[in-house]
Protein backbone atom coordinates (compact mmCIF):
# COMPACT_ATOMS: atom_id res chain seq x y z
CA UNK A 1 0.00 0.00 0.00
CA UNK A 2 2.89 2.34 0.76
CA UNK A 3 4.27 1.75 -2.73
CA UNK A 4 0.92 2.64 -4.28
CA UNK A 5 0.65 5.87 -2.29
CA UNK A 6 4.22 6.81 -3.19
CA UNK A 7 3.51 6.09 -6.87
CA UNK A 8 0.56 8.49 -6.81
CA UNK A 9 2.51 11.18 -4.92
CA UNK A 10 5.44 11.00 -7.33
CA UNK A 11 3.08 10.90 -10.31
CA UNK A 12 1.23 13.96 -9.05
CA UNK A 13 4.52 15.84 -8.60
CA UNK A 14 5.58 14.80 -12.11
CA UNK A 15 2.27 15.97 -13.60
CA UNK A 16 2.58 19.32 -11.85
CA UNK A 17 6.10 19.70 -13.23
CA UNK A 18 4.89 18.74 -16.70
CA UNK A 19 2.14 21.36 -16.46
CA UNK A 20 4.80 24.00 -15.76
CA UNK A 21 6.92 22.78 -18.69
CA UNK A 22 3.87 22.77 -20.99
CA UNK A 23 2.90 26.30 -19.94
CA UNK A 24 6.45 27.53 -20.43
CA UNK A 25 6.63 25.81 -23.81
CA UNK A 26 3.41 27.53 -24.82
CA UNK A 27 4.76 30.91 -23.77
CA UNK A 28 7.97 30.31 -25.71
CA UNK A 29 6.03 29.37 -28.84
CA UNK A 30 3.85 32.47 -28.43
CA UNK A 31 6.94 34.67 -28.35
CA UNK A 32 7.22 34.40 -32.10
CA UNK A 33 11.02 34.19 -32.01
CA UNK A 34 12.53 31.27 -33.90
CA UNK A 35 14.57 30.01 -30.93
CA UNK A 36 11.58 30.33 -28.59
CA UNK A 37 9.29 28.49 -30.98
CA UNK A 38 11.83 25.70 -31.44
CA UNK A 39 12.44 25.26 -27.72
CA UNK A 40 8.69 25.46 -27.07
CA UNK A 41 7.97 22.72 -29.59
CA UNK A 42 10.66 20.53 -28.01
CA UNK A 43 9.19 21.17 -24.55
CA UNK A 44 5.71 20.18 -25.73
CA UNK A 45 7.10 17.04 -27.37
CA UNK A 46 8.86 16.06 -24.13
CA UNK A 47 5.63 16.61 -22.20
CA UNK A 48 3.82 14.34 -24.65
CA UNK A 49 6.43 11.61 -24.29
CA UNK A 50 6.35 11.88 -20.49
CA UNK A 51 2.54 11.67 -20.43
CA UNK A 52 2.67 8.58 -22.64
CA UNK A 53 5.19 6.99 -20.26
CA UNK A 54 3.07 7.82 -17.18
CA UNK A 55 -0.02 6.34 -18.85
CA UNK A 56 1.81 3.19 -19.94
CA UNK A 57 3.23 2.69 -16.43
CA UNK A 58 -0.16 3.27 -14.81
CA UNK A 59 -1.87 0.84 -17.18
CA UNK A 60 0.80 -1.82 -16.55
CA UNK A 61 0.33 -1.53 -12.77
CA UNK A 62 -3.47 -1.59 -13.06
CA UNK A 63 -3.42 -4.67 -15.31
CA UNK A 64 -0.88 -6.46 -13.09
CA UNK A 65 -3.06 -5.87 -10.05
CA UNK A 66 -6.11 -7.12 -11.95
CA UNK A 67 -4.29 -10.36 -12.80
CA UNK A 68 -3.19 -10.68 -9.20
CA UNK A 69 -6.80 -10.39 -8.02
CA UNK A 70 -7.98 -12.94 -10.61
CA UNK A 71 -5.28 -15.39 -9.62
CA UNK A 72 -5.99 -14.87 -5.91
CA UNK A 73 -9.68 -15.60 -6.52
CA UNK A 74 -8.68 -18.86 -8.22
CA UNK A 75 -6.29 -19.73 -5.38
CA UNK A 76 -3.33 -19.71 -7.77
CA UNK A 77 -1.12 -16.96 -6.40
CA UNK A 78 2.44 -18.13 -5.86
CA UNK A 79 3.25 -18.67 -2.21
CA UNK A 80 6.45 -17.28 -0.75
CA UNK A 81 8.62 -20.38 -0.56
CA UNK A 82 11.92 -18.53 -0.69
CA UNK A 83 14.53 -18.84 1.99
CA UNK A 84 15.87 -15.58 3.36
CA UNK A 85 19.31 -14.61 4.54
CA UNK A 86 19.82 -13.44 8.13
CA UNK A 87 19.81 -9.87 6.82
CA UNK A 88 16.37 -10.36 5.27
CA UNK A 89 17.47 -10.72 1.65
CA UNK A 90 16.44 -13.56 -0.61
CA UNK A 91 18.72 -16.60 -0.68
CA UNK A 92 20.03 -16.84 -4.24
CA UNK A 93 19.98 -20.66 -4.41
CA UNK A 94 16.39 -20.68 -3.21
CA UNK A 95 15.37 -18.10 -5.82
CA UNK A 96 17.14 -20.09 -8.54
CA UNK A 97 15.29 -23.28 -7.56
CA UNK A 98 11.89 -21.55 -7.58
CA UNK A 99 12.76 -19.86 -10.87
CA UNK A 100 13.65 -23.20 -12.48
CA UNK A 101 10.26 -24.64 -11.48
CA UNK A 102 8.39 -21.57 -12.75
CA UNK A 103 10.29 -21.63 -16.04
CA UNK A 104 9.49 -25.32 -16.55
CA UNK A 105 5.84 -24.63 -15.73
CA UNK A 106 5.74 -21.84 -18.32
CA UNK A 107 7.48 -23.95 -20.96
CA UNK A 108 4.91 -26.72 -20.48
CA UNK A 109 1.98 -24.27 -20.76
CA UNK A 110 3.21 -21.33 -22.88
CA UNK A 111 -0.31 -20.01 -23.57
CA UNK A 112 -1.40 -19.92 -19.92
CA UNK A 113 -1.28 -16.41 -18.51
CA UNK A 114 -1.15 -17.84 -14.97
CA UNK A 115 2.20 -19.51 -15.56
CA UNK A 116 3.57 -16.30 -17.10
CA UNK A 117 2.36 -14.33 -14.06
CA UNK A 118 4.13 -16.73 -11.70
CA UNK A 119 7.27 -16.60 -13.89
CA UNK A 120 7.19 -12.79 -13.68
CA UNK A 121 7.11 -13.04 -9.88
CA UNK A 122 10.07 -15.44 -9.98
CA UNK A 123 12.00 -13.03 -12.21
CA UNK A 124 11.21 -10.20 -9.79
CA UNK A 125 12.39 -12.31 -6.86
CA UNK A 126 15.62 -12.95 -8.76
CA UNK A 127 15.98 -9.15 -9.20
CA UNK A 128 15.67 -9.40 -12.99
CA UNK A 129 13.24 -6.51 -13.47
CA UNK A 130 13.36 -6.23 -17.28
CA UNK A 131 12.48 -9.90 -17.75
CA UNK A 132 9.90 -9.71 -14.97
CA UNK A 133 8.19 -6.86 -16.77
CA UNK A 134 8.26 -8.67 -20.13
CA UNK A 135 6.84 -11.83 -18.58
CA UNK A 136 4.08 -9.82 -16.88
CA UNK A 137 3.29 -8.01 -20.14
CA UNK A 138 2.97 -11.41 -21.82
CA UNK A 139 0.65 -12.60 -19.03
CA UNK A 140 -1.50 -9.48 -19.48
CA UNK A 141 -1.75 -9.98 -23.26
CA UNK A 142 -2.60 -13.67 -22.89
CA UNK A 143 -5.27 -12.98 -20.27
CA UNK A 144 -6.80 -10.22 -22.38
CA UNK A 145 -6.99 -12.47 -25.45
CA UNK A 146 -8.42 -15.30 -23.32
CA UNK A 147 -11.04 -12.91 -21.96
CA UNK A 148 -11.85 -11.58 -25.44
CA UNK A 149 -12.29 -15.13 -26.75
CA UNK A 150 -14.62 -15.99 -23.87
CA UNK A 151 -16.84 -12.95 -24.48
Coordinates of C-alpha atoms in Angstrom, one line a residue:
X1 CA 0.0 0.0 0.0
X2 CA 2.9 2.3 0.8
X3 CA 4.3 1.8 -2.7
X4 CA 0.9 2.6 -4.3
X5 CA 0.6 5.9 -2.3
X6 CA 4.2 6.8 -3.2
X7 CA 3.5 6.1 -6.9
X8 CA 0.6 8.5 -6.8
X9 CA 2.5 11.2 -4.9
X10 CA 5.4 11.0 -7.3
X11 CA 3.1 10.9 -10.3
X12 CA 1.2 14.0 -9.0
X13 CA 4.5 15.8 -8.6
X14 CA 5.6 14.8 -12.1
X15 CA 2.3 16.0 -13.6
X16 CA 2.6 19.3 -11.8
X17 CA 6.1 19.7 -13.2
X18 CA 4.9 18.7 -16.7
X19 CA 2.1 21.4 -16.5
X20 CA 4.8 24.0 -15.8
X21 CA 6.9 22.8 -18.7
X22 CA 3.9 22.8 -21.0
X23 CA 2.9 26.3 -19.9
X24 CA 6.5 27.5 -20.4
X25 CA 6.6 25.8 -23.8
X26 CA 3.4 27.5 -24.8
X27 CA 4.8 30.9 -23.8
X28 CA 8.0 30.3 -25.7
X29 CA 6.0 29.4 -28.8
X30 CA 3.8 32.5 -28.4
X31 CA 6.9 34.7 -28.4
X32 CA 7.2 34.4 -32.1
X33 CA 11.0 34.2 -32.0
X34 CA 12.5 31.3 -33.9
X35 CA 14.6 30.0 -30.9
X36 CA 11.6 30.3 -28.6
X37 CA 9.3 28.5 -31.0
X38 CA 11.8 25.7 -31.4
X39 CA 12.4 25.3 -27.7
X40 CA 8.7 25.5 -27.1
X41 CA 8.0 22.7 -29.6
X42 CA 10.7 20.5 -28.0
X43 CA 9.2 21.2 -24.6
X44 CA 5.7 20.2 -25.7
X45 CA 7.1 17.0 -27.4
X46 CA 8.9 16.1 -24.1
X47 CA 5.6 16.6 -22.2
X48 CA 3.8 14.3 -24.7
X49 CA 6.4 11.6 -24.3
X50 CA 6.3 11.9 -20.5
X51 CA 2.5 11.7 -20.4
X52 CA 2.7 8.6 -22.6
X53 CA 5.2 7.0 -20.3
X54 CA 3.1 7.8 -17.2
X55 CA 0.0 6.3 -18.8
X56 CA 1.8 3.2 -19.9
X57 CA 3.2 2.7 -16.4
X58 CA -0.2 3.3 -14.8
X59 CA -1.9 0.8 -17.2
X60 CA 0.8 -1.8 -16.5
X61 CA 0.3 -1.5 -12.8
X62 CA -3.5 -1.6 -13.1
X63 CA -3.4 -4.7 -15.3
X64 CA -0.9 -6.5 -13.1
X65 CA -3.1 -5.9 -10.0
X66 CA -6.1 -7.1 -12.0
X67 CA -4.3 -10.4 -12.8
X68 CA -3.2 -10.7 -9.2
X69 CA -6.8 -10.4 -8.0
X70 CA -8.0 -12.9 -10.6
X71 CA -5.3 -15.4 -9.6
X72 CA -6.0 -14.9 -5.9
X73 CA -9.7 -15.6 -6.5
X74 CA -8.7 -18.9 -8.2
X75 CA -6.3 -19.7 -5.4
X76 CA -3.3 -19.7 -7.8
X77 CA -1.1 -17.0 -6.4
X78 CA 2.4 -18.1 -5.9
X79 CA 3.3 -18.7 -2.2
X80 CA 6.4 -17.3 -0.8
X81 CA 8.6 -20.4 -0.6
X82 CA 11.9 -18.5 -0.7
X83 CA 14.5 -18.8 2.0
X84 CA 15.9 -15.6 3.4
X85 CA 19.3 -14.6 4.5
X86 CA 19.8 -13.4 8.1
X87 CA 19.8 -9.9 6.8
X88 CA 16.4 -10.4 5.3
X89 CA 17.5 -10.7 1.7
X90 CA 16.4 -13.6 -0.6
X91 CA 18.7 -16.6 -0.7
X92 CA 20.0 -16.8 -4.2
X93 CA 20.0 -20.7 -4.4
X94 CA 16.4 -20.7 -3.2
X95 CA 15.4 -18.1 -5.8
X96 CA 17.1 -20.1 -8.5
X97 CA 15.3 -23.3 -7.6
X98 CA 11.9 -21.6 -7.6
X99 CA 12.8 -19.9 -10.9
X100 CA 13.7 -23.2 -12.5
X101 CA 10.3 -24.6 -11.5
X102 CA 8.4 -21.6 -12.8
X103 CA 10.3 -21.6 -16.0
X104 CA 9.5 -25.3 -16.6
X105 CA 5.8 -24.6 -15.7
X106 CA 5.7 -21.8 -18.3
X107 CA 7.5 -23.9 -21.0
X108 CA 4.9 -26.7 -20.5
X109 CA 2.0 -24.3 -20.8
X110 CA 3.2 -21.3 -22.9
X111 CA -0.3 -20.0 -23.6
X112 CA -1.4 -19.9 -19.9
X113 CA -1.3 -16.4 -18.5
X114 CA -1.2 -17.8 -15.0
X115 CA 2.2 -19.5 -15.6
X116 CA 3.6 -16.3 -17.1
X117 CA 2.4 -14.3 -14.1
X118 CA 4.1 -16.7 -11.7
X119 CA 7.3 -16.6 -13.9
X120 CA 7.2 -12.8 -13.7
X121 CA 7.1 -13.0 -9.9
X122 CA 10.1 -15.4 -10.0
X123 CA 12.0 -13.0 -12.2
X124 CA 11.2 -10.2 -9.8
X125 CA 12.4 -12.3 -6.9
X126 CA 15.6 -12.9 -8.8
X127 CA 16.0 -9.1 -9.2
X128 CA 15.7 -9.4 -13.0
X129 CA 13.2 -6.5 -13.5
X130 CA 13.4 -6.2 -17.3
X131 CA 12.5 -9.9 -17.7
X132 CA 9.9 -9.7 -15.0
X133 CA 8.2 -6.9 -16.8
X134 CA 8.3 -8.7 -20.1
X135 CA 6.8 -11.8 -18.6
X136 CA 4.1 -9.8 -16.9
X137 CA 3.3 -8.0 -20.1
X138 CA 3.0 -11.4 -21.8
X139 CA 0.7 -12.6 -19.0
X140 CA -1.5 -9.5 -19.5
X141 CA -1.8 -10.0 -23.3
X142 CA -2.6 -13.7 -22.9
X143 CA -5.3 -13.0 -20.3
X144 CA -6.8 -10.2 -22.4
X145 CA -7.0 -12.5 -25.4
X146 CA -8.4 -15.3 -23.3
X147 CA -11.0 -12.9 -22.0
X148 CA -11.9 -11.6 -25.4
X149 CA -12.3 -15.1 -26.8
X150 CA -14.6 -16.0 -23.9
X151 CA -16.8 -13.0 -24.5

